[in-house]
Short mmCIF file of C-alpha atoms in Angstrom, two decimals:
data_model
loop_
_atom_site.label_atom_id
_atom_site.label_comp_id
_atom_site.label_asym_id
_atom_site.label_seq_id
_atom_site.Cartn_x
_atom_site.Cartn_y
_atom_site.Cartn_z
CA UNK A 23 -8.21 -0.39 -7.10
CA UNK A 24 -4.17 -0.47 -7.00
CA UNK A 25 -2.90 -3.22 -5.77
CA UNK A 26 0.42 -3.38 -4.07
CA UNK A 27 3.45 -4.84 -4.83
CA UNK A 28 5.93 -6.31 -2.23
CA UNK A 29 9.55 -7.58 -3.17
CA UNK A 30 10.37 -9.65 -0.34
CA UNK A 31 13.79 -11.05 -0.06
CA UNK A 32 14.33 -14.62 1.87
CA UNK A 33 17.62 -15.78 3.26
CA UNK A 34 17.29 -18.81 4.85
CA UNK A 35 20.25 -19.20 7.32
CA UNK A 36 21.47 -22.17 8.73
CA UNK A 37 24.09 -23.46 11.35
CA UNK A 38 27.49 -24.48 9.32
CA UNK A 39 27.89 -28.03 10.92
CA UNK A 40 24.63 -28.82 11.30
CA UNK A 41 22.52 -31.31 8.45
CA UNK A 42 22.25 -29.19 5.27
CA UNK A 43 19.91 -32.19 4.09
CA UNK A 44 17.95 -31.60 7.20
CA UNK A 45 17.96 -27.39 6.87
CA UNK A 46 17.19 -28.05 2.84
CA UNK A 47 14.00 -29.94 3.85
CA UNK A 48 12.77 -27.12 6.20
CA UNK A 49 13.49 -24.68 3.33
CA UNK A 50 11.16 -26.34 0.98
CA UNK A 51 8.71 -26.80 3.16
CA UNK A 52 8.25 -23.15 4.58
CA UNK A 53 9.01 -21.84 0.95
CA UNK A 54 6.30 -23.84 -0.21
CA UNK A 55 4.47 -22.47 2.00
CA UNK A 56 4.73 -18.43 1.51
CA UNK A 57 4.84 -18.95 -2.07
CA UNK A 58 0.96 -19.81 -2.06
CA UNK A 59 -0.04 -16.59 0.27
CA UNK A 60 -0.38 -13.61 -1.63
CA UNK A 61 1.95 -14.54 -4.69
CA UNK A 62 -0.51 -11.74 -7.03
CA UNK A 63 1.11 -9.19 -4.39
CA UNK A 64 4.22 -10.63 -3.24
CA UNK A 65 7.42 -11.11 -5.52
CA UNK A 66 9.64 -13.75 -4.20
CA UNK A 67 13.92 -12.96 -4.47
CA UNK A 68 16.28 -16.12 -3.35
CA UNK A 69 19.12 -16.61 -3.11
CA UNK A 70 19.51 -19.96 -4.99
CA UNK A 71 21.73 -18.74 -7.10
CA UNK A 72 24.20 -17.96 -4.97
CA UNK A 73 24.14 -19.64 -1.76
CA UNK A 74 24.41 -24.23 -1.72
CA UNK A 75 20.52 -24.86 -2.00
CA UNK A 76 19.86 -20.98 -1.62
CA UNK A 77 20.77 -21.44 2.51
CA UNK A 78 23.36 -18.78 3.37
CA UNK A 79 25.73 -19.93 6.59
CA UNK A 80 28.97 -18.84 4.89
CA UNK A 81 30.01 -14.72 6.08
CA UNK A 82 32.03 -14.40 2.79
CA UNK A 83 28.76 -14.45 1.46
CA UNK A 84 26.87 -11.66 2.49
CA UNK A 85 28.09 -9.03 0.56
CA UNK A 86 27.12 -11.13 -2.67
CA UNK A 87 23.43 -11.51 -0.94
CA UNK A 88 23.11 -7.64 -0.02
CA UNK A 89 24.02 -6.54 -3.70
CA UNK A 90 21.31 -9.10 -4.94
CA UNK A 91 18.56 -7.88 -2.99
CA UNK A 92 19.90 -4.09 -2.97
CA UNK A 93 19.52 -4.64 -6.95
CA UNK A 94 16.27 -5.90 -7.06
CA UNK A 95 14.60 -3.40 -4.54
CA UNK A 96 13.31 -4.88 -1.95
CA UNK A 97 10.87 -3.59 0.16
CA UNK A 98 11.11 -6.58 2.91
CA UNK A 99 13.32 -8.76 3.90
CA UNK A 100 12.50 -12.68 5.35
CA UNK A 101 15.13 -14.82 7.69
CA UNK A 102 13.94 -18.05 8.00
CA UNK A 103 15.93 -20.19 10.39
CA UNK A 104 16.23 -23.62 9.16
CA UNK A 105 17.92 -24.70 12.54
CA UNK A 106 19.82 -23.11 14.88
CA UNK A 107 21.37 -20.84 11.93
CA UNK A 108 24.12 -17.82 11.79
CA UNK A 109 23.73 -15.38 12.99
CA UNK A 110 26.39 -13.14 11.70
CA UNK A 111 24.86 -13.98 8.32
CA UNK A 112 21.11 -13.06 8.90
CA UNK A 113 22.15 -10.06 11.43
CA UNK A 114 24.75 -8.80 8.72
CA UNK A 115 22.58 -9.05 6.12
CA UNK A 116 19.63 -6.98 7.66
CA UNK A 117 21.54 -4.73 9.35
CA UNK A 118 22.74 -3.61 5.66
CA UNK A 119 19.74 -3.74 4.39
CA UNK A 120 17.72 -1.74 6.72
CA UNK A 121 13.90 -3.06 5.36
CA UNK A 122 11.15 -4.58 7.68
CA UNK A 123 12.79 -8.00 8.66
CA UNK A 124 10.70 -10.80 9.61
CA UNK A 125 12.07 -13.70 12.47
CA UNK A 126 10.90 -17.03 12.37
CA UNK A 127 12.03 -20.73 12.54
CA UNK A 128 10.07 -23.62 12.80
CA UNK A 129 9.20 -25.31 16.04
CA UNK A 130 12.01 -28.26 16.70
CA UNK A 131 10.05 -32.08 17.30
CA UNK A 132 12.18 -33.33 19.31
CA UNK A 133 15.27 -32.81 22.08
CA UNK A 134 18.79 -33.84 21.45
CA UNK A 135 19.85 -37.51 22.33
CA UNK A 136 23.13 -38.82 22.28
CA UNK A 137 22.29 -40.84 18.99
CA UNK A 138 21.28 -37.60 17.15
CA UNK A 139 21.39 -33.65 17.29
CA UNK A 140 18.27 -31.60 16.77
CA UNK A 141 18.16 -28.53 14.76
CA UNK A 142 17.79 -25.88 18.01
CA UNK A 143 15.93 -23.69 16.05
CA UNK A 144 13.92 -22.02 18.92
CA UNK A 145 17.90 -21.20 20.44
CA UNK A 146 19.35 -20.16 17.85
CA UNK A 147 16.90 -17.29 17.09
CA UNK A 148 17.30 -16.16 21.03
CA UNK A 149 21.02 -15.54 19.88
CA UNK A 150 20.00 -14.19 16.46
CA UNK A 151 17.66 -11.44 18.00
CA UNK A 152 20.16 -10.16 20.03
CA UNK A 153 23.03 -9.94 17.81
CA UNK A 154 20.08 -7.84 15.43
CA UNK A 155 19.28 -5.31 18.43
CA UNK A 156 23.10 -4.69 18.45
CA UNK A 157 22.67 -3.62 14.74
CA UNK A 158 19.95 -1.96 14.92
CA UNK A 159 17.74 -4.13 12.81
CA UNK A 160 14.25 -3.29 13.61
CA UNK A 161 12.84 -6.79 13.04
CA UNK A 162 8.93 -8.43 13.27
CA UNK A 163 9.23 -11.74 15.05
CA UNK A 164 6.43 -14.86 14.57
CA UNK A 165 6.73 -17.02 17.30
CA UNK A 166 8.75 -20.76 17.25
CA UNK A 167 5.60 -22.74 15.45
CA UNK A 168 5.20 -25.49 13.02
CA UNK A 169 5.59 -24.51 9.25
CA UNK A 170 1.73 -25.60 8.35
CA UNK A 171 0.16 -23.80 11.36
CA UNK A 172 -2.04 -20.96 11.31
CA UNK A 173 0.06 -19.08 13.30
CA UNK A 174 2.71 -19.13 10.69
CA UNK A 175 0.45 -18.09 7.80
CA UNK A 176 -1.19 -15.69 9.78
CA UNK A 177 2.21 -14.24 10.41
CA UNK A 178 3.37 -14.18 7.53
CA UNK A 179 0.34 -12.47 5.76
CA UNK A 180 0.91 -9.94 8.60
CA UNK A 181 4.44 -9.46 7.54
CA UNK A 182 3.18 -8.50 4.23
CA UNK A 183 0.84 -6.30 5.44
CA UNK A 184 3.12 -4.63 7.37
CA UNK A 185 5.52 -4.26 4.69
CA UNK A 186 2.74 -2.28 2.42
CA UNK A 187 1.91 0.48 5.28
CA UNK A 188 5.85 1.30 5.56
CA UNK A 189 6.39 1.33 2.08
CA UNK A 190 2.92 3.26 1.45
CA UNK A 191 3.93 5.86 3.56
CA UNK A 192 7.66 5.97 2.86
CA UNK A 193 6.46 6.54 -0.89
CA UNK A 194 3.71 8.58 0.27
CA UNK A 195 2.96 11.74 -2.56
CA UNK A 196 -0.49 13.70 -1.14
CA UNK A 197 -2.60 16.09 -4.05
CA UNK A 198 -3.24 19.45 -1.01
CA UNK A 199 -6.47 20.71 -3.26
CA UNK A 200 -6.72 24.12 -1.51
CA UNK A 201 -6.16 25.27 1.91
CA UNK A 202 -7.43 24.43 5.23
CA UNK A 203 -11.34 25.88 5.55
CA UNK A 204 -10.63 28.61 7.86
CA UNK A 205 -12.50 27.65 11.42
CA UNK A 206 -11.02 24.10 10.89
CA UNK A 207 -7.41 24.76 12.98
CA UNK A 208 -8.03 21.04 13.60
CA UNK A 209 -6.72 19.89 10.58
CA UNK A 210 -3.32 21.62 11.12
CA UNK A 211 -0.39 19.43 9.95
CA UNK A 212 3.28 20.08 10.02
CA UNK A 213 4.03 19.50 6.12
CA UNK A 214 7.85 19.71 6.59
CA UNK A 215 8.10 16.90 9.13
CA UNK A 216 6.26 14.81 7.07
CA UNK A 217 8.85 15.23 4.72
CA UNK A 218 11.71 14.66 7.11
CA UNK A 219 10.81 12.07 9.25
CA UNK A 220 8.63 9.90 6.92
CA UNK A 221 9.61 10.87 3.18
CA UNK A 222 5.86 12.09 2.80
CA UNK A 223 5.71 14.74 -0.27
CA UNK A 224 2.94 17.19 0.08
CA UNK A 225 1.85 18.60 -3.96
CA UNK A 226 -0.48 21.97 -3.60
CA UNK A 227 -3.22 21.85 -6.10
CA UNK A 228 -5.68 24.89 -6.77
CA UNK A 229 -8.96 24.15 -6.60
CA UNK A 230 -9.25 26.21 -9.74
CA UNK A 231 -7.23 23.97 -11.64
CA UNK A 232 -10.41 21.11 -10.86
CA UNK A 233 -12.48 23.72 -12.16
CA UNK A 234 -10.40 24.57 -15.12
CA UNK A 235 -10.22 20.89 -15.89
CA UNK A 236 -13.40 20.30 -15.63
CA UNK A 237 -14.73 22.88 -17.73
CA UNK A 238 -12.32 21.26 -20.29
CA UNK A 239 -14.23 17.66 -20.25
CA UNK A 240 -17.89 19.23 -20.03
CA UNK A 241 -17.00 21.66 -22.91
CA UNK A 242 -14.86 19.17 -25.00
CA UNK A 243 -17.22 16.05 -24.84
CA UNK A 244 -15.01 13.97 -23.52
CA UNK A 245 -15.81 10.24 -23.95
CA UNK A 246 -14.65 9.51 -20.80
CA UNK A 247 -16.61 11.91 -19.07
CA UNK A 248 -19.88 10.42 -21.35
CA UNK A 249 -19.34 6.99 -20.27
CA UNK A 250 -18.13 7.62 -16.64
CA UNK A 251 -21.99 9.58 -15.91
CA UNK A 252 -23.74 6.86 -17.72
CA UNK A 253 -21.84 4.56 -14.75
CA UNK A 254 -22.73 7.23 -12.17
CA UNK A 255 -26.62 7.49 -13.32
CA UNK A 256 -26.41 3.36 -13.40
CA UNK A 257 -25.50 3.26 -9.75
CA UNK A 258 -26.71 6.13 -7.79
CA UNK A 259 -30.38 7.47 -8.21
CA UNK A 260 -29.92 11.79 -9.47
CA UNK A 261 -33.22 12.29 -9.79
CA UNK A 262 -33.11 14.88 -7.31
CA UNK A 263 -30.65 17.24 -8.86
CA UNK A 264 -30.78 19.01 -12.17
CA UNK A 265 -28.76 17.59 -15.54
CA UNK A 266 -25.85 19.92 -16.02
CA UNK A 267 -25.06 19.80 -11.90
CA UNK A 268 -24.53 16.16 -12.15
CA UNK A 269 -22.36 16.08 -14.98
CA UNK A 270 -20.57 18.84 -13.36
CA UNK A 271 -19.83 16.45 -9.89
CA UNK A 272 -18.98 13.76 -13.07
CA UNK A 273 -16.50 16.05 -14.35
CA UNK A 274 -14.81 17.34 -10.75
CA UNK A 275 -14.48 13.47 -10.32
CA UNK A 276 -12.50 12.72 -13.60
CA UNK A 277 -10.80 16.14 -13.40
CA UNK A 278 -9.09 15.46 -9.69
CA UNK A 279 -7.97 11.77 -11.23
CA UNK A 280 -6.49 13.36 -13.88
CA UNK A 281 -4.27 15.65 -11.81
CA UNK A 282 -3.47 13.53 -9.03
CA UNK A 283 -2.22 11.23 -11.56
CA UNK A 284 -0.38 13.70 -13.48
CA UNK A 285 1.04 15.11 -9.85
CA UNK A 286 2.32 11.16 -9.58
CA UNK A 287 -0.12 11.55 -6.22
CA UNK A 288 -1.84 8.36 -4.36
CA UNK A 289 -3.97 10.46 -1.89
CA UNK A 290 -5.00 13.52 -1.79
CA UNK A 291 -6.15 16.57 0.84
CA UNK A 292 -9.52 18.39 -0.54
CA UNK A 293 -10.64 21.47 0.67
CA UNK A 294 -14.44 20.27 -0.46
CA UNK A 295 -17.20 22.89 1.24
CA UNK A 296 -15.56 25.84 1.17
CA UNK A 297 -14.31 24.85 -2.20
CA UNK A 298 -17.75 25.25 -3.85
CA UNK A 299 -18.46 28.65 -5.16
CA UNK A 300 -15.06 27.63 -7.45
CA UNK A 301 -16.35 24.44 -8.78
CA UNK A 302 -19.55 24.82 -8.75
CA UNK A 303 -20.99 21.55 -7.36
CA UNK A 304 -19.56 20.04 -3.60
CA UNK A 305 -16.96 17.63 -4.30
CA UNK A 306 -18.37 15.25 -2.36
CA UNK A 307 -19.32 12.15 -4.43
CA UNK A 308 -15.32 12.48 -5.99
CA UNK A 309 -13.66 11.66 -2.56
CA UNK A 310 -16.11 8.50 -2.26
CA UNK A 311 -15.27 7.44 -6.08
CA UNK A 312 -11.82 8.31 -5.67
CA UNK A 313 -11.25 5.72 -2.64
CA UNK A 314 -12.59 3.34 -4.95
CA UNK A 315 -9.48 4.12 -7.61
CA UNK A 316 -7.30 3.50 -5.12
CA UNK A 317 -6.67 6.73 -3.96
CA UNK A 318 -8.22 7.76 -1.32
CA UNK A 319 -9.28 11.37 -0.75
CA UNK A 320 -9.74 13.35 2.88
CA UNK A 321 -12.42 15.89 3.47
CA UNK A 322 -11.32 19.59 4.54
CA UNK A 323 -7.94 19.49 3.44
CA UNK A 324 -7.05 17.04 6.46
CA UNK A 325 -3.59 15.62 5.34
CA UNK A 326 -3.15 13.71 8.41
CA UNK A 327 -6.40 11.91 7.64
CA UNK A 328 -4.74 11.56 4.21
CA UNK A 329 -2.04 9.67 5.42
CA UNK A 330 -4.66 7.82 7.48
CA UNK A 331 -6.57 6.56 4.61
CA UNK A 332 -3.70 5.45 2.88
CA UNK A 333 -2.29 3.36 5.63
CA UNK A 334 -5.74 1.62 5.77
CA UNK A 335 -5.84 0.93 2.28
CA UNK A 336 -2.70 -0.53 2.07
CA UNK A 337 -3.03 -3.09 5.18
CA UNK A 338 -5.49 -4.60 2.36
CA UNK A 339 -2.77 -4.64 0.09
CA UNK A 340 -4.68 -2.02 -2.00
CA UNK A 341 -8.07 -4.67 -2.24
CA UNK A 342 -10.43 -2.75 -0.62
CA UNK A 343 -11.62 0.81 -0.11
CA UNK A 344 -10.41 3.00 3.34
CA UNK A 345 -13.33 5.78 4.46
CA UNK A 346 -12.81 8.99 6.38
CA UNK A 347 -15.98 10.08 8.65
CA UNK A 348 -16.67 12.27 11.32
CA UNK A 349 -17.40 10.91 15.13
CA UNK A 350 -20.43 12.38 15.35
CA UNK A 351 -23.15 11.46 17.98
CA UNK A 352 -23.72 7.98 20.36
CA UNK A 353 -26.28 6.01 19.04
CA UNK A 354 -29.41 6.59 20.92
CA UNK A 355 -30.31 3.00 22.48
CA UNK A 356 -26.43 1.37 22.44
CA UNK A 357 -23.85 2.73 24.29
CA UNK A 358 -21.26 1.21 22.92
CA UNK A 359 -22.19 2.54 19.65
CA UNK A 360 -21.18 5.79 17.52
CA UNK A 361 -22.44 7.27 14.42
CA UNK A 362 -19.71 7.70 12.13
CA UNK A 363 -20.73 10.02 9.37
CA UNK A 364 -19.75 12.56 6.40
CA UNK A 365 -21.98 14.38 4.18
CA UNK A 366 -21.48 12.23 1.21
CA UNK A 367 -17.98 11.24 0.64
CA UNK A 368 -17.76 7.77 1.35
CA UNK A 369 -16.52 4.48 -1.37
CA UNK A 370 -19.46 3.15 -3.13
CA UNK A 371 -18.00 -0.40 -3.30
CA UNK A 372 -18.61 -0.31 0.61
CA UNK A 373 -22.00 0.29 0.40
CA UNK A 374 -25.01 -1.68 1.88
CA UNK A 375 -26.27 -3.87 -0.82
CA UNK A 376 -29.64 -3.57 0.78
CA UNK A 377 -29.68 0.60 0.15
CA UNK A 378 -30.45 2.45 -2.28
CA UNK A 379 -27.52 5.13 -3.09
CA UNK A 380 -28.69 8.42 -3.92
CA UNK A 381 -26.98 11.56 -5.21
CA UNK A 382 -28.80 14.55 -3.89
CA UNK A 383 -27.09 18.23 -4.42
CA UNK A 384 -23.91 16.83 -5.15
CA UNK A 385 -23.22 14.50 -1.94
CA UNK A 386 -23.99 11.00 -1.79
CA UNK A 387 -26.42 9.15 0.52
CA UNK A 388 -26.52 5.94 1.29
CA UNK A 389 -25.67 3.55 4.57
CA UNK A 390 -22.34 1.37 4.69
CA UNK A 391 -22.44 -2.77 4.38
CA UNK A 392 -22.59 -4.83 7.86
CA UNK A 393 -18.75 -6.08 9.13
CA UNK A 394 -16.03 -6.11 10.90
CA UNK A 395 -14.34 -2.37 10.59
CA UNK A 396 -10.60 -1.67 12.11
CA UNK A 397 -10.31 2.25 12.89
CA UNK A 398 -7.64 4.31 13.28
CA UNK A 399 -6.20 7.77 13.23
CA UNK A 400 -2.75 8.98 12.49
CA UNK A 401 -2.31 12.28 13.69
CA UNK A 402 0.77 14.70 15.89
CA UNK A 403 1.46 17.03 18.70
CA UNK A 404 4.11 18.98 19.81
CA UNK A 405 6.77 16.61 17.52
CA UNK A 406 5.53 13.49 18.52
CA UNK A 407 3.52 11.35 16.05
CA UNK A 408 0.67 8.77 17.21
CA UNK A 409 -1.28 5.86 15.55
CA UNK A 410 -4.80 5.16 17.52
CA UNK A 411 -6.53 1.91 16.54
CA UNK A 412 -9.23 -0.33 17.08
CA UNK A 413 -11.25 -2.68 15.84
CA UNK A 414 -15.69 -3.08 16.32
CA UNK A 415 -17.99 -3.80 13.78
CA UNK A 416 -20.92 -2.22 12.05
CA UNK A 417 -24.64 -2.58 13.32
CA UNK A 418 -28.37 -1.61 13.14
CA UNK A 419 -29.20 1.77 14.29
CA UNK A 420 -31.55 5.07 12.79
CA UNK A 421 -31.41 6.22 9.36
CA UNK A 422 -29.81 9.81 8.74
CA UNK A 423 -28.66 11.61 5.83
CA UNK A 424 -25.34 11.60 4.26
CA UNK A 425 -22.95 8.56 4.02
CA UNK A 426 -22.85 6.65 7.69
CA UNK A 427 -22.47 3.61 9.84
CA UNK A 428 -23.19 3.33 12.97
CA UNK A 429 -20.22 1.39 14.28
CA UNK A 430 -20.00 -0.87 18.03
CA UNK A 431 -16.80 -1.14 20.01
CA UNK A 432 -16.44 -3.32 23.26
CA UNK A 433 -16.38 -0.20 25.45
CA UNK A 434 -17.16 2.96 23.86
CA UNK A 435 -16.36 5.30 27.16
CA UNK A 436 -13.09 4.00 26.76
CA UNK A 437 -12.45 4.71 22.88
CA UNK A 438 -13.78 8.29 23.50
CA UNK A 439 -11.54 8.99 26.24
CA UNK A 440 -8.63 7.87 24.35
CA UNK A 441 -10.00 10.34 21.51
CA UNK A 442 -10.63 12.99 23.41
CA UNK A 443 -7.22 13.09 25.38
CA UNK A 444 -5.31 11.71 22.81
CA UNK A 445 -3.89 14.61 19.96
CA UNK A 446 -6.70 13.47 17.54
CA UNK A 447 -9.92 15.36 15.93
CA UNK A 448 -13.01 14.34 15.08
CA UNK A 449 -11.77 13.01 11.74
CA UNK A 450 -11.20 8.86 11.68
CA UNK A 451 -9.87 6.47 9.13
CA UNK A 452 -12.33 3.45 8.53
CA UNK A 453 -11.61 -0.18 6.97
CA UNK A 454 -13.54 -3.17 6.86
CA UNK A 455 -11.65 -6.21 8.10
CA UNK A 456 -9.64 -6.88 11.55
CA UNK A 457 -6.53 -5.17 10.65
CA UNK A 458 -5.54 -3.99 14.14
CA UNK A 459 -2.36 -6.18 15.14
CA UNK A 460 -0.96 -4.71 11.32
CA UNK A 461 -1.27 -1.13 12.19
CA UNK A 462 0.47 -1.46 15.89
CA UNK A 463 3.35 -2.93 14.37
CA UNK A 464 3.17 -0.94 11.04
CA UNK A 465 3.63 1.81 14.07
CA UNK A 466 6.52 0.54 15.24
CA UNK A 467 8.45 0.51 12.08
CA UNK A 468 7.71 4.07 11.49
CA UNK A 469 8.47 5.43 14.77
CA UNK A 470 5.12 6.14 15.48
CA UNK A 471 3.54 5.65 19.34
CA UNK A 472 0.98 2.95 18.71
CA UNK A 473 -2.33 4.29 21.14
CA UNK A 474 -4.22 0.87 21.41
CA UNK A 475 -8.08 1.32 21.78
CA UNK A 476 -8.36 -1.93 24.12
CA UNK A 477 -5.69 0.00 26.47
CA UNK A 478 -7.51 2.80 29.17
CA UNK A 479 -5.79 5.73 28.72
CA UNK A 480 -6.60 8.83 31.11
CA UNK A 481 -10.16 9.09 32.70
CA UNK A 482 -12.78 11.40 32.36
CA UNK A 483 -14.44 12.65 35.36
#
């Protein structure tokens, strides 16, 4: 797997004649704090160095905080309020910025007396918020708690999660392996308003240039290619299929890393089925192994359910392994339940430790782990662009062929309303975890309409 990296900038902002030994002592305790939640993923920027105990209230500052963080790229930005703060300092600084911006300030103990002043925290971010809509800072907000709460570290991971979707997709480079199978006018996607409206580069590949490549390991030898099907053979039970058709699917696997790596490509759009008089073998096991690289592969050249995949795999900060599958059929005794299937493309590292994983004719078989799953699609229509999501979880339900999981929602009608009169196919993004409240405001960064699966959309009859 890939894991992500964030550069997060913090300035903390205070109020100019309020306590700076009373805003200091908030700053080290909330930067103690985010310093021990994701610190493999997340790379901290202060501004110690150039604001009196890295707290900026002075405006003659903020052009000296902007360079920093312009300098050292970051991809978020984090404006703790250690009381009431500035707000021309954390408005100014965002505004120039123009990153995800989180909002927070830690709840105030007491009320004012007329021995002492509190810090007004909870006010001062009213005024703050404001003064950022007028600059059209698009901000995330965690609400007024105490620094060693949940809530806050909740938040906060949140944040972070946030920040990888926007920058995944902002950053987003997708491997097209072929064209669209012909009957599939589902898959349709407008490749130059990707490009416009969400820096998304589209690369064509030819499937003949898998084939080409592969031919290339199989004839050369390659070690890789020697060691890789001795991994394959350890895992997944071939039996079934004959010797020179599995090291072929070995090869197609190695073949499509190698060019989506060369293409400087993190997912990918394969044209799979239709694909398979060129490369001899279906592609199938590749898009499951693939996922498990770190970059994730969708079936029939669907480059919306690309884009899908990699948003899912990077609310996990690149951890774990997104899946694409097909909604298929209800399950036959729960009604709540759907089978969501694909012939054999889905992440081994997902799969039921109870199963046995098979490789028969080039596809893989085997049933996914028990969880929680979050599932979305991002897809378009006439312009507009639209995030559905939801969470359920996985349960018990008939064996089939393929790669599956029969997966439970609270209301099932409901979801497959929403999917059927939403502008979305029969192709969803899968991820195990709760990840829902990440993707709807992931959404709103990117300008996307967030279509909530708890939320009735039209009826059916």
């Amino acid at each position: 797997m890939r894991k992500q990296h964030i550069v997060l900038g913090v300035a903390p902002t205070k109020r100019s004649f309020l306590s700076m030994e009373e805003a200091k002592r908030q700053k080290d305790k909330f930067m103690g704090v985010i310093r021990q939640i994701h610190p493999d993923v997340v790379e901290i920027v202060d501004i110690d160095d150039l604001c009196e105990n890295g707290i900026l209230y002075e405006t003659e500052k903020i052009p000296q905080v902007v360079e920093k963080f312009k300098k050292a790229g970051i991809d978020a930005l984090f404006t703790p309020h250690c009381d009431f703060g500035e707000e021309q300092c954390a408005a100014g600084v965002a505004a120039a910025l123009k990153v995800p911006t989180l909002m927070w300030g830690a709840r105030d103990e007491r009320p004012n007396t007329d021995e002492s002043r509190g810090r007004d925290t909870q006010c001062g971010m009213f005024a703050c918020t404001k003064v950022m809509k007028r600059f059209g800072v698009q901000y995330s907000y965690i609400w007024n708690c105490e620094t060693e709460s949940e809530d806050f570290k909740r938040g906060f991971d949140r944040f972070i999660r946030v920040a990888a979707v926007v920058k995944t997709v902002k950053n987003l480079r997708i491997a097209k392996f072929g064209a669209r199978p012909v009957p599939f006018m589902s898959v349709m996607a407008n490749e130059g308003d990707l490009a416009t409206k969400f820096g998304i580069t589209v690369v064509p590949v030819s499937p003949t240039a898998i084939a080409a490549r592969m031919d290339e390991l199989i004839q050369g030898k390659d070690e890789r290619l020697a060691e890789y099907l001795a991994d394959v053979k350890g895992r997944m039970d071939t039996s079934s299929m004959e010797e020179d058709k599995v090291t072929r699917a070995a090869a197609a696997k190695l073949a499509v890393q190698d060019l989506m790596e060369k293409n400087h490509c993190t997912a990918g759009a394969m044209e799979c089925w239709s694909a398979v008089p060129i490369l001899g073998v279906p592609i199938c096991m590749t898009l499951g192994e693939m996922a498990d690289e770190g970059m994730p592969i969708s079936c029939e050249t669907d480059i919306n359910g690309a884009v899908t995949l990699a948003m899912l795999q990077a609310v996990t900060l690149g951890k774990e392994s997104s899946f694409l599958a097909d909604l298929t059929i209800r399950h036959p005794q729960n009604d709540n339940a759907e089978l969501l299937w694909h012939c054999g493309p889905f992440p081994y590292s997902l799969k039921d430790s109870g199963c046995q994983a098979r490789l028969v004719g080039g596809q893989e078989r085997f049933e996914l782990k028990k969880g929680d799953i979050t599932v979305c699609r991002f897809d378009d229509c006439d312009g507009k662009y639209y995030l559905f999501g939801g969470e359920g979880r996985a349960v018990d339900g008939p064996q089939t062929n393929g790669t599956y999981v029969w997966f439970e929602t609270d209301n099932w009608k409901r979801w497959e309303e929403k999917l059927m009169f939403g502008p979305y196919i029969h192709h969803v993004g899968g991820i195990y975890g709760n990840y829902k409240p990440v993707l709807r405001e992931a959404a709103r960064y990117l300008g996307l309409i967030f279509d909530d699966a708890d939320e009735q959309g039209v009826y059916s009859l």
